[in-house]
Amino acid sequence: MMMAAVRKSTNCFAIGVTAAALVIVLIVGGVVWFANSQATSPGTLPESSAVNTENGAIAIGSGAKSVDTYVDFMCPVCNSFEQAYGPTLQQLADDGTITLNIHPIAILDRLSQGTQYSTRAANAAYCVAVDDPANVSAYVKALYAQQPKENTAGLDDATLASIATSAGASDSVASCISDGTYTRFVTAMTAKTPLQANATSIATPTIAVNGVTLNNQSDLTGDPQKDIVDRLDG
């Protein structure tokens, strides 16, 4: 009788230890899941009639055809693209030919001396879109006009807000910019940038015409008619 009682007690202890271990595993698993979820969550969404919160596009115009531009506002090549192609894209959007989808992304934070300029500038673009999407085009042009050089600290938040209000945004964008309201959204949308042909990592600018991603080396010649307009009609 004594041995049976000991065995029963031992079995109960083993079951208790196993249950406790299971609880610990579940707790640890829950913490890991929560951490991973937080890391990939888009955070606060930029709720605006012009913003697609699934892919991060800020829509300019409403044409049936589309041109998507994935840009980092510290990227000098993006600025060169804007100067060469921007007027044509704006005209195509204005005349109803295309919807121009601007995707502000951040891949050059490492080149702003720790200030995360690319992310902050992209966040600011979403702040402007939420405030009034009619001002996005002017804001984007102004950001390029005052683009900081790589390996500098970039523009501070107060300057980003000043540029926004000069482009027509209300004073309320200042807190949105300084709070980094859409920082996590920028990070999540950056990860959705399509790869160009034969590329192993994302790049800026990345351009898609009617959903077809172009290759910067072979498809962008500097001629908007050949590179964009003809593809829209093709």
Coordinates of C-alpha atoms in Angstrom, one line a residue:
M1 CA 0.0 0.0 0.0
M2 CA 2.8 2.4 0.9
M3 CA 4.6 1.7 -2.5
A4 CA 1.4 2.3 -4.4
A5 CA 0.9 5.6 -2.7
V6 CA 4.5 6.7 -3.5
R7 CA 4.0 5.7 -7.1
K8 CA 0.8 7.6 -7.3
S9 CA 2.4 10.6 -5.7
T10 CA 5.3 10.4 -8.1
N11 CA 2.9 10.2 -11.1
C12 CA 1.0 13.2 -9.9
F13 CA 4.2 15.1 -9.5
A14 CA 5.3 14.2 -13.1
I15 CA 1.9 15.2 -14.5
G16 CA 2.2 18.5 -12.6
V17 CA 5.7 19.2 -13.9
T18 CA 4.6 18.4 -17.4
A19 CA 1.6 20.7 -17.2
A20 CA 3.8 23.5 -15.8
A21 CA 6.3 23.0 -18.6
L22 CA 3.5 23.1 -21.1
V23 CA 2.2 26.4 -19.7
I24 CA 5.8 27.8 -19.9
V25 CA 6.1 26.7 -23.5
L26 CA 2.7 28.3 -24.3
I27 CA 3.7 31.6 -22.6
V28 CA 7.1 31.7 -24.3
G29 CA 5.4 30.9 -27.7
G30 CA 2.9 33.6 -27.1
V31 CA 5.6 36.2 -26.3
V32 CA 7.5 35.2 -29.5
W33 CA 4.4 35.4 -31.6
F34 CA 3.5 38.8 -30.2
A35 CA 7.0 40.1 -30.8
N36 CA 7.0 38.8 -34.4
S37 CA 3.5 40.2 -34.9
Q38 CA 4.6 43.6 -33.6
A39 CA 7.7 43.6 -35.8
T40 CA 5.7 43.0 -39.0
S41 CA 2.5 45.0 -38.1
P42 CA 1.9 48.1 -40.2
G43 CA 0.8 50.0 -37.1
T44 CA -1.4 53.0 -37.6
L45 CA -2.9 53.1 -41.1
P46 CA -2.9 56.3 -43.1
E47 CA -6.7 56.5 -43.6
S48 CA -7.2 58.6 -46.8
S49 CA -9.3 58.3 -49.9
A50 CA -6.0 58.4 -51.9
V51 CA -4.0 55.8 -49.9
N52 CA -4.2 52.0 -50.5
T53 CA -3.4 50.7 -47.1
E54 CA -2.7 47.2 -48.5
N55 CA 0.3 48.3 -50.7
G56 CA 1.0 51.8 -49.6
A57 CA 0.2 53.6 -52.8
I58 CA -0.8 57.2 -52.7
A59 CA -3.0 57.7 -55.8
I60 CA -2.7 60.8 -58.0
G61 CA -5.5 60.9 -60.6
S62 CA -8.0 58.2 -61.5
G63 CA -7.1 57.0 -65.0
A64 CA -7.8 53.4 -66.0
K65 CA -4.1 52.7 -66.7
S66 CA -1.5 52.8 -64.0
V67 CA 2.1 53.8 -63.3
D68 CA 3.5 52.9 -59.9
T69 CA 6.7 54.6 -58.6
Y70 CA 8.5 53.2 -55.5
V71 CA 10.7 56.0 -54.3
D72 CA 13.0 56.9 -51.4
F73 CA 13.2 60.7 -50.9
M74 CA 16.9 60.6 -50.2
C75 CA 17.7 58.7 -53.4
P76 CA 19.4 60.9 -55.9
V77 CA 18.4 58.6 -58.8
C78 CA 14.8 59.0 -57.7
N79 CA 15.3 62.7 -58.0
S80 CA 16.7 62.3 -61.5
F81 CA 13.8 60.1 -62.4
E82 CA 11.4 62.8 -61.1
Q83 CA 13.1 65.5 -63.2
A84 CA 13.0 63.4 -66.4
Y85 CA 9.7 61.7 -66.1
G86 CA 7.7 63.7 -63.5
P87 CA 6.1 66.3 -65.8
T88 CA 4.9 63.6 -68.2
L89 CA 3.5 61.4 -65.4
Q90 CA 1.7 64.4 -63.9
Q91 CA 0.2 65.3 -67.2
L92 CA -1.0 61.8 -67.8
A93 CA -2.6 61.8 -64.3
D94 CA -4.1 65.3 -64.9
D95 CA -5.7 64.3 -68.2
G96 CA -7.2 61.1 -66.9
T97 CA -4.9 58.7 -68.8
I98 CA -3.3 57.1 -65.7
T99 CA -3.5 56.7 -62.0
L100 CA -0.1 57.6 -60.7
N101 CA 0.6 55.5 -57.6
I102 CA 3.4 56.9 -55.5
H103 CA 4.9 54.5 -53.0
P104 CA 7.1 56.3 -50.4
I105 CA 9.5 53.7 -49.1
A106 CA 12.7 53.7 -47.0
I107 CA 15.8 51.8 -48.0
L108 CA 18.5 54.5 -47.3
D109 CA 18.0 55.2 -43.6
R110 CA 21.6 54.1 -43.2
L111 CA 22.8 57.1 -45.1
S112 CA 21.3 59.8 -42.9
Q113 CA 23.7 59.7 -39.9
G114 CA 21.1 57.9 -37.7
T115 CA 18.2 60.3 -38.2
Q116 CA 16.2 57.8 -40.3
Y117 CA 15.6 60.5 -42.9
S118 CA 14.1 58.2 -45.5
T119 CA 11.5 56.8 -43.1
R120 CA 10.7 60.3 -41.7
A121 CA 10.2 61.8 -45.2
A122 CA 8.0 58.9 -46.3
N123 CA 6.0 59.2 -43.1
A124 CA 5.6 62.9 -43.9
A125 CA 4.2 62.1 -47.3
Y126 CA 1.5 59.9 -45.7
C127 CA 0.8 62.7 -43.2
V128 CA 0.2 65.1 -46.1
A129 CA -2.0 62.5 -47.9
V130 CA -4.2 62.0 -44.9
D131 CA -4.4 65.8 -44.3
D132 CA -5.4 66.5 -48.0
P133 CA -4.3 64.2 -50.9
A134 CA -4.6 67.2 -53.3
N135 CA -1.3 68.5 -51.9
V136 CA 0.7 65.3 -52.3
S137 CA 2.1 66.1 -55.8
A138 CA 3.3 69.6 -54.7
Y139 CA 4.8 68.1 -51.5
V140 CA 6.7 65.4 -53.4
K141 CA 8.1 68.0 -55.9
A142 CA 9.2 70.2 -52.9
L143 CA 10.9 67.3 -51.2
Y144 CA 13.0 66.6 -54.3
A145 CA 13.7 70.3 -54.7
Q146 CA 15.2 70.4 -51.2
Q147 CA 16.6 66.8 -51.3
P148 CA 19.5 66.4 -48.8
K149 CA 22.7 64.7 -49.9
E150 CA 23.3 61.1 -48.9
N151 CA 25.4 60.7 -45.8
T152 CA 24.0 63.8 -44.2
A153 CA 21.4 64.1 -41.4
G154 CA 18.7 65.1 -43.9
L155 CA 16.0 67.6 -43.2
D156 CA 14.6 67.8 -39.6
D157 CA 11.0 67.3 -38.8
A158 CA 10.3 71.0 -38.4
T159 CA 11.5 71.6 -42.0
L160 CA 9.5 68.7 -43.3
A161 CA 6.4 70.2 -41.7
S162 CA 7.2 73.7 -43.1
I163 CA 7.6 72.3 -46.6
A164 CA 4.2 70.5 -46.1
T165 CA 2.4 73.7 -45.1
S166 CA 4.0 75.5 -48.0
A167 CA 2.6 72.9 -50.3
G168 CA -0.9 73.5 -48.9
A169 CA -1.2 71.2 -45.9
S170 CA -2.8 72.3 -42.7
D171 CA -0.8 73.0 -39.5
S172 CA -1.9 69.7 -38.1
V173 CA 0.6 67.8 -40.2
A174 CA 3.4 69.0 -37.9
S175 CA 2.4 66.7 -35.0
C176 CA 1.8 63.8 -37.4
I177 CA 5.4 64.3 -38.8
S178 CA 7.1 64.8 -35.4
D179 CA 5.2 61.8 -33.9
G180 CA 6.3 59.5 -36.7
T181 CA 2.6 58.4 -36.9
Y182 CA 3.1 56.1 -39.9
T183 CA 6.7 55.0 -39.3
R184 CA 5.8 51.3 -38.9
F185 CA 3.5 51.5 -42.0
V186 CA 6.4 52.8 -44.0
T187 CA 8.5 49.8 -42.9
A188 CA 5.8 47.3 -43.7
M189 CA 5.1 48.8 -47.1
T190 CA 8.8 49.0 -48.0
A191 CA 9.0 45.2 -47.7
K192 CA 6.3 44.9 -50.4
T193 CA 8.4 46.7 -53.1
P194 CA 8.6 44.4 -56.1
L195 CA 11.9 43.1 -57.3
Q196 CA 13.2 44.2 -60.7
A197 CA 14.2 41.4 -63.1
N198 CA 17.3 39.5 -62.0
A199 CA 17.6 41.5 -58.8
T200 CA 18.1 40.0 -55.3
S201 CA 17.1 43.1 -53.3
I202 CA 14.7 46.0 -53.8
A203 CA 15.9 49.2 -55.3
T204 CA 14.7 52.8 -55.9
P205 CA 13.3 54.0 -58.0
T206 CA 11.3 50.9 -59.0
I207 CA 8.7 51.6 -61.7
A208 CA 5.7 49.5 -62.8
V209 CA 3.6 50.3 -65.9
N210 CA 0.2 48.6 -65.9
G211 CA 1.5 46.2 -63.2
V212 CA 4.6 45.2 -65.1
T213 CA 7.8 46.0 -63.2
L214 CA 10.5 47.7 -65.3
N215 CA 14.2 47.1 -65.1
N216 CA 16.1 50.3 -64.5
Q217 CA 19.1 49.3 -66.5
S218 CA 17.4 48.1 -69.6
D219 CA 14.0 49.8 -69.6
L220 CA 14.6 53.4 -68.4
T221 CA 16.4 55.4 -71.1
G222 CA 15.4 58.9 -69.9
D223 CA 12.7 59.1 -72.7
P224 CA 9.2 59.3 -71.1
Q225 CA 7.5 58.7 -74.4
K226 CA 9.4 55.4 -75.1
D227 CA 9.7 54.2 -71.5
I228 CA 6.2 55.0 -70.2
V229 CA 3.7 56.3 -72.8
D230 CA 4.4 53.6 -75.4
R231 CA 4.2 50.9 -72.8
L232 CA 0.8 52.2 -71.7
D233 CA -0.5 51.9 -75.2
G234 CA 1.3 48.6 -75.8

